[in-house]
mmCIF file of C-alpha atoms in Angstrom:
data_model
loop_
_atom_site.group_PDB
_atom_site.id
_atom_site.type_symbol
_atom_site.label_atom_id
_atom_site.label_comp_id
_atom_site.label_asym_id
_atom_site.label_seq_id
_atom_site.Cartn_x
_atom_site.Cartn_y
_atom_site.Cartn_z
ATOM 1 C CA UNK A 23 0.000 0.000 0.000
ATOM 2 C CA UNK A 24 1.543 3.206 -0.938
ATOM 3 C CA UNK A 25 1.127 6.383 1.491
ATOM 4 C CA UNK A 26 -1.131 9.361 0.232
ATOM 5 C CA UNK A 27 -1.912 12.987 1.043
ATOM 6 C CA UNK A 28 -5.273 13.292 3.223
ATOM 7 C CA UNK A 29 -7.703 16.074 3.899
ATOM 8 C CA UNK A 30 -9.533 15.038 7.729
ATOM 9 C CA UNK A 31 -11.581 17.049 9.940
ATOM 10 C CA UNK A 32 -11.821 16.747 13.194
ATOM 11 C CA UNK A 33 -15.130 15.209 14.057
ATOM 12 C CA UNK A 34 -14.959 14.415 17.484
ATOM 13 C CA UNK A 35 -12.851 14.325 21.112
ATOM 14 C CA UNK A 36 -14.173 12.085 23.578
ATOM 15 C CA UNK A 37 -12.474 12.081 27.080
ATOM 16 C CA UNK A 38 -11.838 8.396 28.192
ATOM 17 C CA UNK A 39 -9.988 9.044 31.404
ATOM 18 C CA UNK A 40 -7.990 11.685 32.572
ATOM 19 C CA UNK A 41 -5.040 11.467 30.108
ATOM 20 C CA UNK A 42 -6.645 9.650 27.490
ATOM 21 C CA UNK A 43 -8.447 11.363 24.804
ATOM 22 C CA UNK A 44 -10.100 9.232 21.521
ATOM 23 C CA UNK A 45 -9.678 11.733 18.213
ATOM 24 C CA UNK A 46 -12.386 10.639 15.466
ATOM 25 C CA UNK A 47 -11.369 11.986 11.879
ATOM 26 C CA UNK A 48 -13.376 12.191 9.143
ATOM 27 C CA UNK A 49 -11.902 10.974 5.503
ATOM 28 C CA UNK A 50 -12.906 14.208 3.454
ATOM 29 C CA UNK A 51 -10.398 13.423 0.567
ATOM 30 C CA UNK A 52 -10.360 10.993 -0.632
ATOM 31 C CA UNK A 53 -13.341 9.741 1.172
ATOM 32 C CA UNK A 54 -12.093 6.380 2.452
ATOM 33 C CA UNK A 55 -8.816 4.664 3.529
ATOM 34 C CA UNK A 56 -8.177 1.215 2.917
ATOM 35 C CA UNK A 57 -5.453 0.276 5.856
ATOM 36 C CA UNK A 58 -4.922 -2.681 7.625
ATOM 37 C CA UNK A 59 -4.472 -3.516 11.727
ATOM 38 C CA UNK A 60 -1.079 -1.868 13.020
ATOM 39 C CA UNK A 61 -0.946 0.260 10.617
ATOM 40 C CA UNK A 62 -0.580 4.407 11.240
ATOM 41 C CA UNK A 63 -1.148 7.741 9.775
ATOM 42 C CA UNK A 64 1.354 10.624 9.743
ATOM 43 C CA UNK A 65 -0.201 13.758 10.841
ATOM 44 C CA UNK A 66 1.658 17.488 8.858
ATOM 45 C CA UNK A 67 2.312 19.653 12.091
ATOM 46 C CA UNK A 68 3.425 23.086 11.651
ATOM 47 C CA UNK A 69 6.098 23.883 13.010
ATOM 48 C CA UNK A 70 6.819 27.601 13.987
ATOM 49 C CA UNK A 71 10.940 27.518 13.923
ATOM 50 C CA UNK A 72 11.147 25.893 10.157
ATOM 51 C CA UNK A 73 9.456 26.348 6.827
ATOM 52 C CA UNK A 74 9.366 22.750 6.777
ATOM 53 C CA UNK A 75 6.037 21.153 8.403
ATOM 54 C CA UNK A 76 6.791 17.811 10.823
ATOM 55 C CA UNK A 77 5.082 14.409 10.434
ATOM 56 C CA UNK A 78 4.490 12.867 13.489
ATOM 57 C CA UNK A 79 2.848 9.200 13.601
ATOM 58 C CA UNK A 80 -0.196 7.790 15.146
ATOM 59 C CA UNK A 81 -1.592 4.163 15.279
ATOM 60 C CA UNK A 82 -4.707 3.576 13.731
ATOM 61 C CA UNK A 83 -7.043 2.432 16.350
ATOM 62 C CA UNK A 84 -10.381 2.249 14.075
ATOM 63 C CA UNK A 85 -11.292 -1.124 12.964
ATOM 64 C CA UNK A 86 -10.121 -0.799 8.730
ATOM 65 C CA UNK A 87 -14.239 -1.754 8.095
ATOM 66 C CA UNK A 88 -14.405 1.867 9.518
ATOM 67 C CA UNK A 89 -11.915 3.390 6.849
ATOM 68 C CA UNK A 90 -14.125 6.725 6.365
ATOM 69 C CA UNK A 91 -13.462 7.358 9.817
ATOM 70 C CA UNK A 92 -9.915 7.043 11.585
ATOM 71 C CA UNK A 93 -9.701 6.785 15.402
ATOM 72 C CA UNK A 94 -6.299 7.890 16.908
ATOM 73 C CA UNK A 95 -6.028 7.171 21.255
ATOM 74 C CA UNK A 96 -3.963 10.555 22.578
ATOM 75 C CA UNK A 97 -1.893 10.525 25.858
ATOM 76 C CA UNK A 98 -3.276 14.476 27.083
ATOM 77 C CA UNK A 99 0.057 14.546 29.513
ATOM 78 C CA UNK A 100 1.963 13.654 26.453
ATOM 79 C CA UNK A 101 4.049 17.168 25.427
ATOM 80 C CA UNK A 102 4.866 15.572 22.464
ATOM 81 C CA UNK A 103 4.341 18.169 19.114
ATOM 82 C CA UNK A 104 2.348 16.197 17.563
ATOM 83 C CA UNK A 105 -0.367 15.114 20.408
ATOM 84 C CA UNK A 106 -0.126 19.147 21.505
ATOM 85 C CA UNK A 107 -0.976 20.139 18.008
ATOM 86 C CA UNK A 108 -3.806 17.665 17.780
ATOM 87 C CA UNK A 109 -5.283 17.894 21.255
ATOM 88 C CA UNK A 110 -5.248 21.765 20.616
ATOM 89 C CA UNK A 111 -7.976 21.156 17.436
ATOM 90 C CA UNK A 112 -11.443 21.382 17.918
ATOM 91 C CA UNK A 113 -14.174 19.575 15.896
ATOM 92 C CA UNK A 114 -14.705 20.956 12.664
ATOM 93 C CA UNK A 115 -10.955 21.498 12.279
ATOM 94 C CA UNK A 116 -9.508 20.502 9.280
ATOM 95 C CA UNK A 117 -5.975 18.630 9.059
ATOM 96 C CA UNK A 118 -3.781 17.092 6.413
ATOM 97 C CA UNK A 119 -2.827 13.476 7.245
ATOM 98 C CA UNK A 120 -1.103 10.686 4.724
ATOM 99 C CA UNK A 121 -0.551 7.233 5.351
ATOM 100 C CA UNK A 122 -1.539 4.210 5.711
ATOM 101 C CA UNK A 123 2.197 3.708 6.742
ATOM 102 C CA UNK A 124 4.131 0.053 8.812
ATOM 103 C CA UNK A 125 4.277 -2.839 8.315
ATOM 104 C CA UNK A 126 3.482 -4.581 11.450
ATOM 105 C CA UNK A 127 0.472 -5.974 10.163
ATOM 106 C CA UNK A 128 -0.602 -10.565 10.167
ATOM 107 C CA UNK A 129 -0.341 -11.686 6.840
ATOM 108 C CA UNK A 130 -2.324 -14.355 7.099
ATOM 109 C CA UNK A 131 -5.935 -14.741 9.233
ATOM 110 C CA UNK A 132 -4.945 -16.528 12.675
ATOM 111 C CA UNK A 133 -6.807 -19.133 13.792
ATOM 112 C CA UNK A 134 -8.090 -16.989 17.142
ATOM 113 C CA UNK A 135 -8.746 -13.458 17.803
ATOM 114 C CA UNK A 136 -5.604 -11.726 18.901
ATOM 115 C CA UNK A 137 -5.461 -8.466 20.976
ATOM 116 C CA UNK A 138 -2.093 -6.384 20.700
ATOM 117 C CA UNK A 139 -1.555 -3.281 23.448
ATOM 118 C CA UNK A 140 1.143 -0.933 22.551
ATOM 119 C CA UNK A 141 2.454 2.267 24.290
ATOM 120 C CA UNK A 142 4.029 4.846 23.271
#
């Protein structure tokens, strides 16, 4: 699968605890990703001391049956760039995303579910 330039908007923040925050994006173009599990997206952040935007990465954490909208989980004590930048956008807000990018992904269907837990 080869990485593309997206147009998101924010559609929703929902507060899960007190540091975690669940980002829903909306596909605006094109309208749909196809990605697979472990996957991630690269988020442009602007950054203020360089012409040059940053691309920081986020795990996909939407089901890829979901693929018009993408759910990123955000650590709100992380003072990262790229969770500030996001967890500083309200709904509405529109951002430019590519992906899908990694390659961590089960090449073949396992014979049981499997549940994988990263942190960052």
């Amino acid at each position: 699968m080869t990485a593309r330039p997206i147009r998101a908007k924010v559609l929703k923040i929902q507060h899960l605890t007190r540091d975690i925050r669940e980002m829903t994006l909306e596909m605006l173009e094109p309208s749909a990703l196809v990605f697979r599990p472990g996957q991630s997206i690269a988020v442009t952040v602007p950054d203020p001391n360089s012409d040059l935007p940053l691309l920081r990465y986020f795990s996909l954490a939407s089901p890829p049956r979901c693929s018009r909208h993408l759910v990123l989980l955000l650590n709100s004590h992380d003072h990262g760039k790229g969770s500030k930048f996001l967890l500083e956008r309200e709904p509405g807000a529109e951002l430019q995303v590519a992906g899908p990018y990694g390659s961590f992904i089960l090449h073949q269907e396992p014979e049981r579910e499997l549940l994988f837990i990263g942190t960052g």
